[in-house]
Short mmCIF file of C-alpha atoms in Angstrom, two decimals:
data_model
loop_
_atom_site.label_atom_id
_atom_site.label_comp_id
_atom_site.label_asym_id
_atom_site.label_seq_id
_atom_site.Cartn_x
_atom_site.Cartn_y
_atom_site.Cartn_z
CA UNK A 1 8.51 23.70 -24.85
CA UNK A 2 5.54 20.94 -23.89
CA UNK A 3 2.15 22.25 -23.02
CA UNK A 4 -0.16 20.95 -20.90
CA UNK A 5 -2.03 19.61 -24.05
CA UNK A 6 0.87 17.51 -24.66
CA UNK A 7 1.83 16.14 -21.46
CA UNK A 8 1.05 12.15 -20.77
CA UNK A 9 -1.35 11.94 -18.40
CA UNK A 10 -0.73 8.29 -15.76
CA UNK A 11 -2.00 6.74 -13.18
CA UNK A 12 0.20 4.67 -10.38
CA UNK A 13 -1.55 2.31 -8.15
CA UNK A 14 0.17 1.06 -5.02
CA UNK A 15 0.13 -0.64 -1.62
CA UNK A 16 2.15 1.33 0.73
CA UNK A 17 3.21 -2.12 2.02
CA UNK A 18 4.86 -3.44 -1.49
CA UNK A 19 8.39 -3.04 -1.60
CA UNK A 20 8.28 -3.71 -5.04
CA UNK A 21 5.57 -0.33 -5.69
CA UNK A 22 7.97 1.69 -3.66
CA UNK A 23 10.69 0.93 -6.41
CA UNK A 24 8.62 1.80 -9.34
CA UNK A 25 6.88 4.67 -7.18
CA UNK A 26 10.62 5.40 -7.60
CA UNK A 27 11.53 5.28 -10.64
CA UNK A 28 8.32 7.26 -12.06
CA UNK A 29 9.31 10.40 -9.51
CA UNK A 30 12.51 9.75 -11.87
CA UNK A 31 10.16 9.74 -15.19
CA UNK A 32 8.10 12.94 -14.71
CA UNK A 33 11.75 14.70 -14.72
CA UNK A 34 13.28 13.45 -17.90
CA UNK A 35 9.26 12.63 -19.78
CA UNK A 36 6.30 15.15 -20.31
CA UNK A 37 4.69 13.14 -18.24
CA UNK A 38 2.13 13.88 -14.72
CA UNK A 39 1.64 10.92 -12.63
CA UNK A 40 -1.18 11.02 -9.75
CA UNK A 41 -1.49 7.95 -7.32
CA UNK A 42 -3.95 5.54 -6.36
CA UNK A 43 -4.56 2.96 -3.86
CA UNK A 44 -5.35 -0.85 -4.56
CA UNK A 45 -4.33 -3.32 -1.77
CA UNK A 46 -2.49 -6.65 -0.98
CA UNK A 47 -5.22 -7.25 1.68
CA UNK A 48 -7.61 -7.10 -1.04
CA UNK A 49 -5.99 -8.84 -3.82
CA UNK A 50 -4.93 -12.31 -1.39
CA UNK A 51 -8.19 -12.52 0.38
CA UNK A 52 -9.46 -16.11 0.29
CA UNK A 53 -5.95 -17.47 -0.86
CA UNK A 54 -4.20 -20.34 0.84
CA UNK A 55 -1.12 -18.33 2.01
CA UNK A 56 1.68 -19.12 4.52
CA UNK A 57 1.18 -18.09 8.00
CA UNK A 58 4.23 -15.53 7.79
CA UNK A 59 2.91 -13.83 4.55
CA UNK A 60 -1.10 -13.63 6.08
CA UNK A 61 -0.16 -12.11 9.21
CA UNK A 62 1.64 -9.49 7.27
CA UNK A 63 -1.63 -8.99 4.81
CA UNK A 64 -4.04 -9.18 8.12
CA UNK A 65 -1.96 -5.94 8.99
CA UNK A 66 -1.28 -4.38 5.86
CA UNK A 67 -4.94 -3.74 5.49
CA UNK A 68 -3.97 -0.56 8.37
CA UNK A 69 -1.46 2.15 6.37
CA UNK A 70 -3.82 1.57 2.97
CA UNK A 71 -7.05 2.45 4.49
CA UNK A 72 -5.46 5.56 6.97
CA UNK A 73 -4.63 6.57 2.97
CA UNK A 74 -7.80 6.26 1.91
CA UNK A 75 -9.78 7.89 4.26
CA UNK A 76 -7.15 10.85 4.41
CA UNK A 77 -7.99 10.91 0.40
CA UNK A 78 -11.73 11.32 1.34
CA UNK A 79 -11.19 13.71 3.77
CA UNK A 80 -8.22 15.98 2.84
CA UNK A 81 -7.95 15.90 -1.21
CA UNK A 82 -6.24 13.78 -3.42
CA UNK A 83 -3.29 16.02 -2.59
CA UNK A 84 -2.37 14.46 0.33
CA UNK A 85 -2.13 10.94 -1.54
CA UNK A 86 1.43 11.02 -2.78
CA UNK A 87 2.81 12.62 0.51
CA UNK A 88 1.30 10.22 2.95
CA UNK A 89 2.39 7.37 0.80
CA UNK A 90 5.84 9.02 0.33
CA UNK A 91 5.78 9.53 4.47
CA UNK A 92 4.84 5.90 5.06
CA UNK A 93 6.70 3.99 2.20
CA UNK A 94 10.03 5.63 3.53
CA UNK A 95 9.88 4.36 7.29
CA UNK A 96 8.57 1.07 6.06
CA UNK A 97 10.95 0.13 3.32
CA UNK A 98 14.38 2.42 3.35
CA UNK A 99 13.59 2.81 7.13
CA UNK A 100 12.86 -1.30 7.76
CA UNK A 101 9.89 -0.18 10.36
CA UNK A 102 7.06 -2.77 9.95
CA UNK A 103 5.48 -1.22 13.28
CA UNK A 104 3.05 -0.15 10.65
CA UNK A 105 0.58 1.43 13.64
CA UNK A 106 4.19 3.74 14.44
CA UNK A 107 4.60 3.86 10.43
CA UNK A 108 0.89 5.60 10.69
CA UNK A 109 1.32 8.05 13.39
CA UNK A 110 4.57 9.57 12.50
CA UNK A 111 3.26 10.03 9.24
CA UNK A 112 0.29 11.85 9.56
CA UNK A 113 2.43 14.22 11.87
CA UNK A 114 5.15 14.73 8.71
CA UNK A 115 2.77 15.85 6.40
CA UNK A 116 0.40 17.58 8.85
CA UNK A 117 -2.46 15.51 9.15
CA UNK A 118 -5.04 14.61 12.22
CA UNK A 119 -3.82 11.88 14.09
CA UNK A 120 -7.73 11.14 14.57
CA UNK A 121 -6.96 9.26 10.86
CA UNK A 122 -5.29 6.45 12.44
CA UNK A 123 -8.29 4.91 14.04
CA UNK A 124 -9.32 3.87 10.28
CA UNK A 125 -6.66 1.81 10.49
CA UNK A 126 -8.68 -1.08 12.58
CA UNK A 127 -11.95 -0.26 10.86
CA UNK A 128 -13.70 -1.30 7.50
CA UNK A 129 -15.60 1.93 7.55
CA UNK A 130 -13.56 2.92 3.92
CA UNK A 131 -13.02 -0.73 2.65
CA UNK A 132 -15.74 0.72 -0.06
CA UNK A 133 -13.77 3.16 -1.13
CA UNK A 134 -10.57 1.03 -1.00
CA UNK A 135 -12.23 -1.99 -2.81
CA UNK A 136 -13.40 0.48 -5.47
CA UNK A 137 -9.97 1.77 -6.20
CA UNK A 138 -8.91 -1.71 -6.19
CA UNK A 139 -11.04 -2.73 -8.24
CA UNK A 140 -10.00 0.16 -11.18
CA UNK A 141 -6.69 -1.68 -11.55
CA UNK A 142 -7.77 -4.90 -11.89
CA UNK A 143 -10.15 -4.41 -14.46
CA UNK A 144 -7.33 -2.62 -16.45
CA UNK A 145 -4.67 -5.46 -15.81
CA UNK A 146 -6.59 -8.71 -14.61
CA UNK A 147 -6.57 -10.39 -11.30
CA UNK A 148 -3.52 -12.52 -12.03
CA UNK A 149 -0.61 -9.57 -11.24
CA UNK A 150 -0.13 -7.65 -8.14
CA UNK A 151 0.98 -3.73 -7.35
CA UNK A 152 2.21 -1.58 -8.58
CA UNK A 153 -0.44 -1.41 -11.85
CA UNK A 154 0.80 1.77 -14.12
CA UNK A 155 -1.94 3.51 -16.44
CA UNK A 156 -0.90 5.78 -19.23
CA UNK A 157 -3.57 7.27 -22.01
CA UNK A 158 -4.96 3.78 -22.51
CA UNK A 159 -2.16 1.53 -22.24
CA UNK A 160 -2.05 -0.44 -18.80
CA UNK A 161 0.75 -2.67 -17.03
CA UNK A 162 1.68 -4.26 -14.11
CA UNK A 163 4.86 -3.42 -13.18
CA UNK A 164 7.94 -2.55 -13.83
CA UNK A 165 9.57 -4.98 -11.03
CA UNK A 166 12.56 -3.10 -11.30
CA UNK A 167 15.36 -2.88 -8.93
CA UNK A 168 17.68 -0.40 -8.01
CA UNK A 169 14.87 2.53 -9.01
CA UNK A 170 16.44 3.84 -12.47
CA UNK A 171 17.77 7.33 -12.51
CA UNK A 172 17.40 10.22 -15.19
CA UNK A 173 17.28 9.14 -18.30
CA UNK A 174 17.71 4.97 -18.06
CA UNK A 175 14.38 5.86 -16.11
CA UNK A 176 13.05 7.80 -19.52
CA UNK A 177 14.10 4.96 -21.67
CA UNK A 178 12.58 2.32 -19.56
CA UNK A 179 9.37 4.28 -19.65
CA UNK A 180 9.37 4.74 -23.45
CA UNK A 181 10.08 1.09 -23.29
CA UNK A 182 7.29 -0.22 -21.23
CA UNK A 183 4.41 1.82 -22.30
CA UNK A 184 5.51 0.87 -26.11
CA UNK A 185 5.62 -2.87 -25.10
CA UNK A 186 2.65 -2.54 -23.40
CA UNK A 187 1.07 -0.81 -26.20
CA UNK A 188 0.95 -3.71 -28.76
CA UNK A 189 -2.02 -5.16 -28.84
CA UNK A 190 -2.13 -8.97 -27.79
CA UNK A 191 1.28 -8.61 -26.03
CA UNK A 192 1.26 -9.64 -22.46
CA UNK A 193 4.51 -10.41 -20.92
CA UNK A 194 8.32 -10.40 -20.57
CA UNK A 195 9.97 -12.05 -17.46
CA UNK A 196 13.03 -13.57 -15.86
CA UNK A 197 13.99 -14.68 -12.52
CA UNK A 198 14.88 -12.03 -9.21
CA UNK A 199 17.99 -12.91 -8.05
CA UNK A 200 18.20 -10.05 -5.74
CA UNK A 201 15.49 -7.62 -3.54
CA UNK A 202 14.60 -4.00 -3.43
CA UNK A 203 17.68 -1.57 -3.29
CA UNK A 204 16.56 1.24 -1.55
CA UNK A 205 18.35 4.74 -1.90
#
């Protein structure tokens, strides 16, 4: 039997936007089943991480508007407990990636009614008034992975990673070995990479 004592303690930070986090967000619902492991959840944000790049038009209207479901997340954190993280993200990242609805100011509303929120948190969507907060969290994954990567950033007892970019999200225990395998990878010191080509995009369930 594992005690608490023994359980891995990690950290997942996500934009609700990234298809890519919603995979691994995925796979590491898959993890805490087959792993002594506890995983709580933490904004950083696309917004954030591309501002002042020279981007396509197509991709920076998408991060102009992507800076909406990340702060209604992180003002419903301030306000309601980190409780409500993982369902709000779990509310949004469904519609917007399984679902295909990139209405994200829809994507906002129903989802604050699913999990029984105020619909009074959607105004923080068109406001900088927790962009503090957001930049903050932000910032935590960064300085544990460098600016160089994107989200998802994974956290676990002192060993940090971007990634997995994984795709579909591995089940039972492939999901176990590909977490023993990443945080042991990720583990050695002065190791930094392993990489090939996507030839195909998110498979969602």
């Amino acid at each position: 039997m594992t005690t608490d004592n023994e359980r891995m303690r990690a950290e997942m930070w996500f934009d609700p936007t990234c298809p890519w986090a919603w995979m691994t967000s995925r796979w590491l619902m898959e993890v805490e089943k087959v792993r002594p492991v506890d995983v709580t959840w933490s904004v950083m944000s696309l917004a954030v991480l591309n501002e002042g790049r020279d981007l396509p038009e197509d991709y920076r209207d998408l991060m102009d508007r992507a800076w909406g479901p990340v702060r209604v997340i992180t003002a419903a954190r301030q306000q309601h407990g980190d409780e409500v993280v993982k369902k709000l993200y779990d509310a949004m990242g469904t519609r917007i990636h399984p679902g295909g609805n990139k209405d994200f100011p829809q994507v906002i509303e129903e989802s604050l009614a699913e999990v029984g929120l105020p619909a009074e948190l959607a105004r923080y969507a068109t406001t900088d008034e927790v962009d503090d907060a957001l930049r903050a969290s932000h910032q935590r994954a960064i300085d544990l992975v460098g600016d160089d990567v994107g989200t998802p950033v994974v956290s676990v007892q002192g060993v940090s990673f971007f990634g997995p970019v994984v795709t579909p999200a591995p089940k039972g225990e492939v999901a176990g070995r590909l977490w023993d395998g990443a945080v042991l990878v990720a583990g050695v010191p002065g190791f930094y990479e392993l990489k090939r080509s996507r030839d195909e995009g998110p498979k969602f369930d």
